[in-house]
Structures are given as C-alpha cells and as structure tokens.
Tab-separated table of C-alpha atoms and ligand atoms in Angstrom:
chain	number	residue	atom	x	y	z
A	81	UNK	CA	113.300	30.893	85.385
A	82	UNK	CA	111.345	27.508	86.218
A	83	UNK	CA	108.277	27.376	88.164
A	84	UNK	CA	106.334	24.530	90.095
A	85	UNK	CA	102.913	25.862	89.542
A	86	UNK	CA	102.919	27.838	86.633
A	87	UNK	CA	103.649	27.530	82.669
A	88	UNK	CA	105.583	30.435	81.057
A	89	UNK	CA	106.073	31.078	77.465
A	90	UNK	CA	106.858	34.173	75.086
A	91	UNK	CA	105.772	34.449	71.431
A	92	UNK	CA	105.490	37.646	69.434
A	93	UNK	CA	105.861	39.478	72.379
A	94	UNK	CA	102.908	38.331	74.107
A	95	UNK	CA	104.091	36.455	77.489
A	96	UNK	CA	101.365	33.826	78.385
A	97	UNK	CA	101.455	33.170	82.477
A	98	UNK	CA	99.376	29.762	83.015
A	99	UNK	CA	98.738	28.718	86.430
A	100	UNK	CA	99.341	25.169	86.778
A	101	UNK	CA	97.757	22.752	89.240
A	102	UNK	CA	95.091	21.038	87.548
A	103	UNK	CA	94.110	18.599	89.951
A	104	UNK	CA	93.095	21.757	92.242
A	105	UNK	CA	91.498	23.741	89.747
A	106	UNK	CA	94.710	26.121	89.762
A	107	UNK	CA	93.654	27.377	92.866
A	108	UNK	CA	96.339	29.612	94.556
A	109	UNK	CA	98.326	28.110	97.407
A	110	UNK	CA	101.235	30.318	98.880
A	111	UNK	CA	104.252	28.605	96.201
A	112	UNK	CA	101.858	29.656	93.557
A	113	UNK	CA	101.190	33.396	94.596
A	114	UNK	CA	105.084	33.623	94.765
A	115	UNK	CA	105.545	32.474	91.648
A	116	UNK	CA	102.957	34.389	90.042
A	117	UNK	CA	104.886	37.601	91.565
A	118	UNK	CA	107.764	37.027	90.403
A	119	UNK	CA	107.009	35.836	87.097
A	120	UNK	CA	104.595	38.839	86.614
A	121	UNK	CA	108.105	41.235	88.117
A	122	UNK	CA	109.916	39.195	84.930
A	123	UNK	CA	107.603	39.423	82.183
A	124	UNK	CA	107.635	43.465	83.350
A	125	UNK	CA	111.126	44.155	82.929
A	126	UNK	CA	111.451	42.138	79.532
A	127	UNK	CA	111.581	44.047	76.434
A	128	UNK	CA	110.296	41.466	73.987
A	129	UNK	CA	107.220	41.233	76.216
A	130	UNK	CA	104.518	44.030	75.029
A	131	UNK	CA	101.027	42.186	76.530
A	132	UNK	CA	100.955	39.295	79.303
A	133	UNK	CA	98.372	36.857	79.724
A	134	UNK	CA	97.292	34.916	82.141
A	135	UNK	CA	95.178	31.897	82.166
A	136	UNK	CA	94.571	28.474	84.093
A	137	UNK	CA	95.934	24.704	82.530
A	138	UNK	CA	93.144	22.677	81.815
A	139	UNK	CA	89.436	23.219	80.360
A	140	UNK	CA	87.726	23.706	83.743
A	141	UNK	CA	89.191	26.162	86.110
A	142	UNK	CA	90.999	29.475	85.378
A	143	UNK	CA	91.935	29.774	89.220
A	144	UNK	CA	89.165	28.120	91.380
A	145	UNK	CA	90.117	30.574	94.381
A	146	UNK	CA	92.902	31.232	97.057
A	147	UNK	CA	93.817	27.567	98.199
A	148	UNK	CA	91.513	26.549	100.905
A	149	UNK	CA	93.803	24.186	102.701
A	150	UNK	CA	95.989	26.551	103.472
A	151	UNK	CA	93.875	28.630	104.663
A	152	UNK	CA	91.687	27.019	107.284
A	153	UNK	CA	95.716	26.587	108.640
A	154	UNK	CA	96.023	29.873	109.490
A	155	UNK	CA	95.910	32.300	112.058
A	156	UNK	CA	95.133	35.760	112.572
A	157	UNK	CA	98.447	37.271	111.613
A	158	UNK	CA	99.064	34.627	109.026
A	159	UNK	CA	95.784	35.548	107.560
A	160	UNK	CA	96.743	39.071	107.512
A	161	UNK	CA	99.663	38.393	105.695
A	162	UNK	CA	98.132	35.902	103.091
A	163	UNK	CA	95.657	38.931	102.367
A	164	UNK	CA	98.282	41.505	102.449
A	165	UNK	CA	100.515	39.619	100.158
A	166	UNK	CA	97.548	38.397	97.593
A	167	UNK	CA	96.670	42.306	97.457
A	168	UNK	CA	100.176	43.417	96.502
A	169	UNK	CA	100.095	40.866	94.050
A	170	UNK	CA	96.609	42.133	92.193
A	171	UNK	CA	97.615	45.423	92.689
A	172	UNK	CA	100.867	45.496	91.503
A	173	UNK	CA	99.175	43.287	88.091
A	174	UNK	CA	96.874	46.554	88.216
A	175	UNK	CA	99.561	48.879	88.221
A	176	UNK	CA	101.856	47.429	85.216
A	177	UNK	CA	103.203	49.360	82.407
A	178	UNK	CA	102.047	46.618	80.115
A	179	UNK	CA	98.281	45.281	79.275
A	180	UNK	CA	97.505	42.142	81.281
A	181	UNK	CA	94.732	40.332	80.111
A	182	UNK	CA	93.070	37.669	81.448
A	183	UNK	CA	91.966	34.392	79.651
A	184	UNK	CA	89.288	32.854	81.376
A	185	UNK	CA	88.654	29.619	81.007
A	186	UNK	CA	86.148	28.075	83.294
A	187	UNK	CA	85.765	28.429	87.088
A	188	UNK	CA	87.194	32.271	88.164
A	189	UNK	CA	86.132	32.013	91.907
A	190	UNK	CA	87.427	34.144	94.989
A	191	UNK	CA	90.885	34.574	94.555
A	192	UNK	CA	90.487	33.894	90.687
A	193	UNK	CA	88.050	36.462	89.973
A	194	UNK	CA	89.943	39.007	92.040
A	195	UNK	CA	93.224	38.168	89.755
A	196	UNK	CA	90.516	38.345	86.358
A	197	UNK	CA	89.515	41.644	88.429
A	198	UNK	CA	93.315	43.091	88.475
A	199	UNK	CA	93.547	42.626	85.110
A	200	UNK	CA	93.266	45.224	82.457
A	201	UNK	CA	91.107	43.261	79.508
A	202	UNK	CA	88.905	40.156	80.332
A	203	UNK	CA	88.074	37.293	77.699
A	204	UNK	CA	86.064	34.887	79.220
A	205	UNK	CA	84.760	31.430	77.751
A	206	UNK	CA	81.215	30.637	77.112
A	207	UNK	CA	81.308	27.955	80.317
A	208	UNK	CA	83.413	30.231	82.508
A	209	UNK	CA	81.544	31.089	86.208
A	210	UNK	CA	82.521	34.259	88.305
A	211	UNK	CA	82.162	34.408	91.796
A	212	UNK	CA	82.763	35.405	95.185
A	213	UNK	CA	82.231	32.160	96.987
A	214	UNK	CA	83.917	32.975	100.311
A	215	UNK	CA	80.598	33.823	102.337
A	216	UNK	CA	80.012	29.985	102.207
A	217	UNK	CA	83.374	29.347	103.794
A	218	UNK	CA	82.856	31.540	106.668
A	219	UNK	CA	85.202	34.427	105.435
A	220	UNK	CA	84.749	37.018	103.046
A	221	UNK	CA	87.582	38.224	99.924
A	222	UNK	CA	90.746	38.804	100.727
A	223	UNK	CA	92.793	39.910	97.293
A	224	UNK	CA	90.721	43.144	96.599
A	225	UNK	CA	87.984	41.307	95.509
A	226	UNK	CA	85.334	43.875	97.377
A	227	UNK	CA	87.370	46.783	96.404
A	228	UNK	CA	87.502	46.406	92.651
A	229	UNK	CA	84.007	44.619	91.988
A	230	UNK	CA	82.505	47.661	93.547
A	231	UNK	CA	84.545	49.947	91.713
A	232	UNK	CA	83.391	48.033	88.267
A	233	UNK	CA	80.081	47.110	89.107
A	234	UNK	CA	78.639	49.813	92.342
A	235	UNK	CA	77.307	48.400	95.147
A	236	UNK	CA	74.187	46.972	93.503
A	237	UNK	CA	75.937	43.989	92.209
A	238	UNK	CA	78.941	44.007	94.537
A	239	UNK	CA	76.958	43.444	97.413
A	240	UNK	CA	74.472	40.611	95.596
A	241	UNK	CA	77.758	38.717	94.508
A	242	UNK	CA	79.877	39.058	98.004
A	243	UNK	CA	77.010	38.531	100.298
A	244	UNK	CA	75.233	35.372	98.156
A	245	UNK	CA	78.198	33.541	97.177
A	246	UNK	CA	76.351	32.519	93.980
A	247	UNK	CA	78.813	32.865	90.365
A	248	UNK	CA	77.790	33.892	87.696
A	249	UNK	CA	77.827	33.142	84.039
A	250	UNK	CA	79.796	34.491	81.373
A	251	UNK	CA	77.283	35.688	80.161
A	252	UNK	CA	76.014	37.832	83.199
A	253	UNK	CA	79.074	39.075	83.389
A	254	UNK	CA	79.425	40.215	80.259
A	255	UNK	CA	76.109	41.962	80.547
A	256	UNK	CA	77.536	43.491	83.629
A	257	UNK	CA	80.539	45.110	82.240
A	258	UNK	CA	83.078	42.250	84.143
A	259	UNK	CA	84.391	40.945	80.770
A	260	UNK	CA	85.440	42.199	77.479
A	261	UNK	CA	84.076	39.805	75.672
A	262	UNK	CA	82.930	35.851	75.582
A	263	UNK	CA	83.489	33.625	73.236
A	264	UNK	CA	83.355	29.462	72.872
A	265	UNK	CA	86.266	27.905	74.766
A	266	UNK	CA	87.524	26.631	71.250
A	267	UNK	CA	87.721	30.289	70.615
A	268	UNK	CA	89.621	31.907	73.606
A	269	UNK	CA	92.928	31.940	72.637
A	270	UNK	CA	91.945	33.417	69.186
A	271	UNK	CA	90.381	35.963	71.334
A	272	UNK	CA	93.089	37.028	73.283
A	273	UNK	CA	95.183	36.808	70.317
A	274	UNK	CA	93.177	39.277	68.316
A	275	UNK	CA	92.706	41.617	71.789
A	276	UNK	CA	96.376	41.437	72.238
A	277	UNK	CA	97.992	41.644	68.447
A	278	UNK	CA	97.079	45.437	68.190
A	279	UNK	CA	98.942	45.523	71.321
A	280	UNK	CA	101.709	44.756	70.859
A	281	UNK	CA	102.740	46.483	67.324
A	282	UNK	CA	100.711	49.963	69.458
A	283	UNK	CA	103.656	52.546	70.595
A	284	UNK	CA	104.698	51.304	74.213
A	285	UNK	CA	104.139	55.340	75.655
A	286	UNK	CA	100.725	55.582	74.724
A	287	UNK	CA	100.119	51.874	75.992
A	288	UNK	CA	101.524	53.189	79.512
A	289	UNK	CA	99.594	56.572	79.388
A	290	UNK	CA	96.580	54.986	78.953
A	291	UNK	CA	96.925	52.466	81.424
A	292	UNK	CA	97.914	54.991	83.759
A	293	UNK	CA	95.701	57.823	83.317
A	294	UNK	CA	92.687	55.350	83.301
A	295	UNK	CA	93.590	52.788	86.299
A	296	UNK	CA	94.994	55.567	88.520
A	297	UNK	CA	91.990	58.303	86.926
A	298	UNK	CA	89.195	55.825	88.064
A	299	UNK	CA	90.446	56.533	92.123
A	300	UNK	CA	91.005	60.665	91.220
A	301	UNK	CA	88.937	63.382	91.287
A	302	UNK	CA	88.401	64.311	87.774
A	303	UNK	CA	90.733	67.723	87.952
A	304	UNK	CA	93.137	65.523	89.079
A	305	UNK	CA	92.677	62.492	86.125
A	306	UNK	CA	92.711	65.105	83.809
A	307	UNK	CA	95.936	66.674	85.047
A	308	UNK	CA	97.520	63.187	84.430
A	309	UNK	CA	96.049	62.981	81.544
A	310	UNK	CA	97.649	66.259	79.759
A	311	UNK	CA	101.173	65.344	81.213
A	312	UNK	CA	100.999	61.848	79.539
A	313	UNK	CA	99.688	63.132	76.430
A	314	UNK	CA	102.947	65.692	76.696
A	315	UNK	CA	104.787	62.404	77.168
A	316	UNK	CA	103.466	60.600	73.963
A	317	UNK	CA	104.475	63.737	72.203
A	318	UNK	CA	107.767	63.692	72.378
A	319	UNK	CA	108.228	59.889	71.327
A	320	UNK	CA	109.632	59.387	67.722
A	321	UNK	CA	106.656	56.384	67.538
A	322	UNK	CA	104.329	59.772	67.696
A	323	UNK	CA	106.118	61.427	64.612
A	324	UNK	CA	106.003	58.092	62.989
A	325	UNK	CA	102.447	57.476	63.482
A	326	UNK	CA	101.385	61.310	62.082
A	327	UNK	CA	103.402	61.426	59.317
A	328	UNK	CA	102.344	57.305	58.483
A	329	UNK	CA	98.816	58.639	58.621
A	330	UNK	CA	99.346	62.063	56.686
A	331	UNK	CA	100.904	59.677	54.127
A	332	UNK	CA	98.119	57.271	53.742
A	333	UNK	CA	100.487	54.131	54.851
A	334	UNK	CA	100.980	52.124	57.494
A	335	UNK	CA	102.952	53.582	60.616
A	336	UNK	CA	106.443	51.669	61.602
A	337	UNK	CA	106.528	52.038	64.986
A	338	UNK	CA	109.926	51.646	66.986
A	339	UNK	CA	108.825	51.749	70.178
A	340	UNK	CA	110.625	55.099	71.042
B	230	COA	N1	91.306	25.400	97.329
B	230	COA	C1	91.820	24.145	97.489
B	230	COA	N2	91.402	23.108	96.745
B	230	COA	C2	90.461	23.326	95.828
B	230	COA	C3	89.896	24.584	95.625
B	230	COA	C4	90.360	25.656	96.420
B	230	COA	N3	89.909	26.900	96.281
B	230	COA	N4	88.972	24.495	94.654
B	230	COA	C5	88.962	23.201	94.257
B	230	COA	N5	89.871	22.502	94.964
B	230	COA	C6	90.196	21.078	94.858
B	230	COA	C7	89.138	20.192	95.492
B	230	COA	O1	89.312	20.098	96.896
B	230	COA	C8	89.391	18.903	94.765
B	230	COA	O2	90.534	18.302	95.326
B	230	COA	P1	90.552	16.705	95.627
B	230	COA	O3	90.370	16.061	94.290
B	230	COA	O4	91.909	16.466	96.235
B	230	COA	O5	89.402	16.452	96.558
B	230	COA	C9	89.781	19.354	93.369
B	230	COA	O6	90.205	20.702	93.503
B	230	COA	C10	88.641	19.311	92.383
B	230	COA	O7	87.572	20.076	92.918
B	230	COA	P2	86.075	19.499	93.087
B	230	COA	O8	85.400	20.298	94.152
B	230	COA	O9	86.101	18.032	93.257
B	230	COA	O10	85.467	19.855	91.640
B	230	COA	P3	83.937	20.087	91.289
B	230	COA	O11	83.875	20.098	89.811
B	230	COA	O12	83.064	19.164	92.017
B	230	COA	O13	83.619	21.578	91.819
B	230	COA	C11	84.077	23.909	92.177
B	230	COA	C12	84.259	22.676	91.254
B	230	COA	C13	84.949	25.041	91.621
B	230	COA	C14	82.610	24.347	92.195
B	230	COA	C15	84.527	23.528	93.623
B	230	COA	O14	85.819	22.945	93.553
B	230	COA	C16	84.595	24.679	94.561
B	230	COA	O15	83.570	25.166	95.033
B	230	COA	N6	85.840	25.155	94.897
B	230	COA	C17	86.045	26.169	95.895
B	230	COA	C18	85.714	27.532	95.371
B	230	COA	C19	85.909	28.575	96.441
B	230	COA	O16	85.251	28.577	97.464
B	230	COA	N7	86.867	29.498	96.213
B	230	COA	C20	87.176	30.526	97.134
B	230	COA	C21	88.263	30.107	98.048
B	230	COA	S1	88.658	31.351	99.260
C-alpha cells in the first residue's frame, strides 16, 4: 500500500512507520491520521512484522502536534470527531498484539506526544522536547493526551505539563519515567534496533501476554490484573515456543523459537 504522508518499510521483521511531512514538522492533518490507521491495521495483521516503529522524517520533529490548520477549521461536531477519531487511533496503537515503539526524534508536541504516549517503549533523542502545548492555542489535548500522562506520571506532573504548555527535555522526561531511554540522535536508530532485536526472535504469546496483562492490568483492580495474568500465563504454556525455550535452557543452548 502507498501513502502520501507516511514512509513504510519492513526489515527483519521490524516494520518502521515514518510520518512524512517535513515542511510541517510531521504534524498530523486528517490524510495523515488515516494513513497512520491503516498502516498501523497492516503492519498488525502481517506475519513477518514482530515490532513496529514509528518515527518522524527529518532531524527536527517526530510529530510537532495534531495539524493546526485544520483545526482552527472546525466546528463543534467536527472537533468531536477529529478527537474521537485521533483517540481510536492511540488507543487502538495501545491495544496491539505487537510492541510499538516510538523513535523520537526531536519535537513530540500535542498530538505527537500523545502518539509517543500510546506507544509501548519510548527512545527519545538527546534534542527531542515533550509537550502539551495546546493551552497556548486556546484548547486543551484531544488524542488521550490527559488520560495517559496522568496515568504515567499522576497528577503532579500531568497537571504542570497540560496547564503550562511548557515541553520538556529528554532528559526530564527520562527522569520522569516518559521514555525508555535517550540517547544522541546519531544513536536512535541503534537504539531502537537493540530495544526491538530481542523482540522480535521473543515467542509471539508471551509478547501478547505481556502486553496485555500490563496495558489492560494498569486500568484493573489488581484481583482482576492478576486473573489475566494466570490465564495468559496458561496460554504461554501450551505454545511449543514454551517447550522449546525450557528444554533450550535445561540444555545450556540457545532456544529456537517457532513462534507457535
Ligand atoms: N500544525 C500545523 N503546522 C505546523 C504545526 C502544527 N502542529 N507545527 C509546525 N507547523 C508548521 C509551521 O506552521 C511552519 O509552516 P510554514 O513554514 O508553512 O509557516 C512549519 O511547520 C515549520 O514550523 P516553525 O514554527 O516555523 O518551526 P520553528 O522551528 O520555528 O518552531 C515548533 C518549531 C515545534 C516550536 C513550532 O512549530 C510549534 O510550536 N508548533 C506547534 C506545536 C503545537 O502547538 N502543537 C499542538 C497542536 S494541537
């Protein structure tokens, strides 16, 4: 499939999604949300894919925020729609079977923090800024922004970031929990390459157990994470990459996992 606004290429099963209009800092007009949907839908329901990336072309913005053209164009419903739509988006990123991990590589502001946000694993660049820069536009996040910087952060930092506007560094947001790790922008893509090798050789039902029992476990009562947590374990159990992995280990060599 061809896209207008975004890159897409597969190699050694990780699928790398960039978002692709530099001279707008990537940010995310309508077009581009679609095609980030159904790219993300593709990348799903392909076998050869194990881990998906996604980054932003160029060396200054990762996505520099929901395009703000389009919105000043729209009203009420429209806007309800645009947030609606953006939230599916993050959420169904949230909810994949597969790691998603986001390369960032400069500016990550509104909309493009709350896509780094709906990712699972977060490399960031030494230069890269985080924010939630809508306050200064008269609006506030739309994509989930307020929902999952509180849930990673508490209200402490939530609040500071929503209500001032104000990015921070790498850095600060490393200190903060928001990223994985940083490293110089030379570096990223070695970082996400060594994040996501281990990845992809790892058996694909304990990748989706642990996605699931820790996304979906951070919203549960703890009974109820740990309930999901037993019946994926079950799960895992029954795969032959489990007996594989045991016996590899028993045998002091290295497991060959089929992905069964
Ligand atoms: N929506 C639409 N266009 C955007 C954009 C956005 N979110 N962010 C940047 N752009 C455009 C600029 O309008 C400019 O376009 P132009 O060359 O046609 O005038 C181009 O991208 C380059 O941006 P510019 O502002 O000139 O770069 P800068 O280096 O001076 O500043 C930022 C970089 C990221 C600090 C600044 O672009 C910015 O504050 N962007 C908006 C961030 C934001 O509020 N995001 C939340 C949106 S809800």
């Amino acid at each position: 499939m061809s896209y207008e606004n975004l890159a897409v290429v597969t190699r050694g099963g990780i699928h790398t999604i960039t978002v692709k209009r530099p001279s707008k800092l990537n940010a995310l007009n309508r077009q581009t949300l679609q095609e980030l949907y159904g790219a993300i839908i593709d990348a799903s329901g392909d076998d050869k894919v194990r881990v998906i990336v996604i980054t932003g072309s160029g060396d200054k913005a990762f996505v520099a925020g929901a395009d703000i053209t389009e919105i000043r164009e729209q009203n009420t419903t429209e806007a309800r729609r645009f947030s609606a739509f953006g939230q599916s988006l993050m959420s169904m990123i949230q909810s994949l079977e597969k790691p998603v991990i986001a390369a960032i590589n400069g500016f990550a502001l509104g909309g493009g923090m709350e896509l780094a946000l709906a990712c699972h694993l977060r490399v960031a660049s030494s230069n890269a800024r985080l924010g939630l820069p809508e306050i200064k536009l008269g609006i506030m996040p739309g994509f989930g922004g307020t929902q999952r910087l509180l849930r990673l952060t508490g209200t402490t930092v939530a609040l500071e970031m929503a209500l001032s506007g104000e990015p921070i560094s790498a850095e600060r947001a490393y200190q903060l929990g928001l990223v994985n790790r940083v490293v110089e922008a030379a570096e990223l893509e070695n970082a996400v390459k060594e994040l996501a090798g281990p990845l992809v050789k790892a058996a694909p039902e304990a990748v989706r157990g642990i996605l699931q029992a820790i996304q979906q476990g951070a919203d549960m009562p703890l009974e109820a994470g740990l309930a999901l947590e037993t019946a994926r374990f079950a799960v895992c159990c029954s795969t032959e990459d489990m007996q594989e992995g045991t016996a590899a280990f028993l045998e002091k060599r290295a497991p060959e996992l089929k992905g069964r």
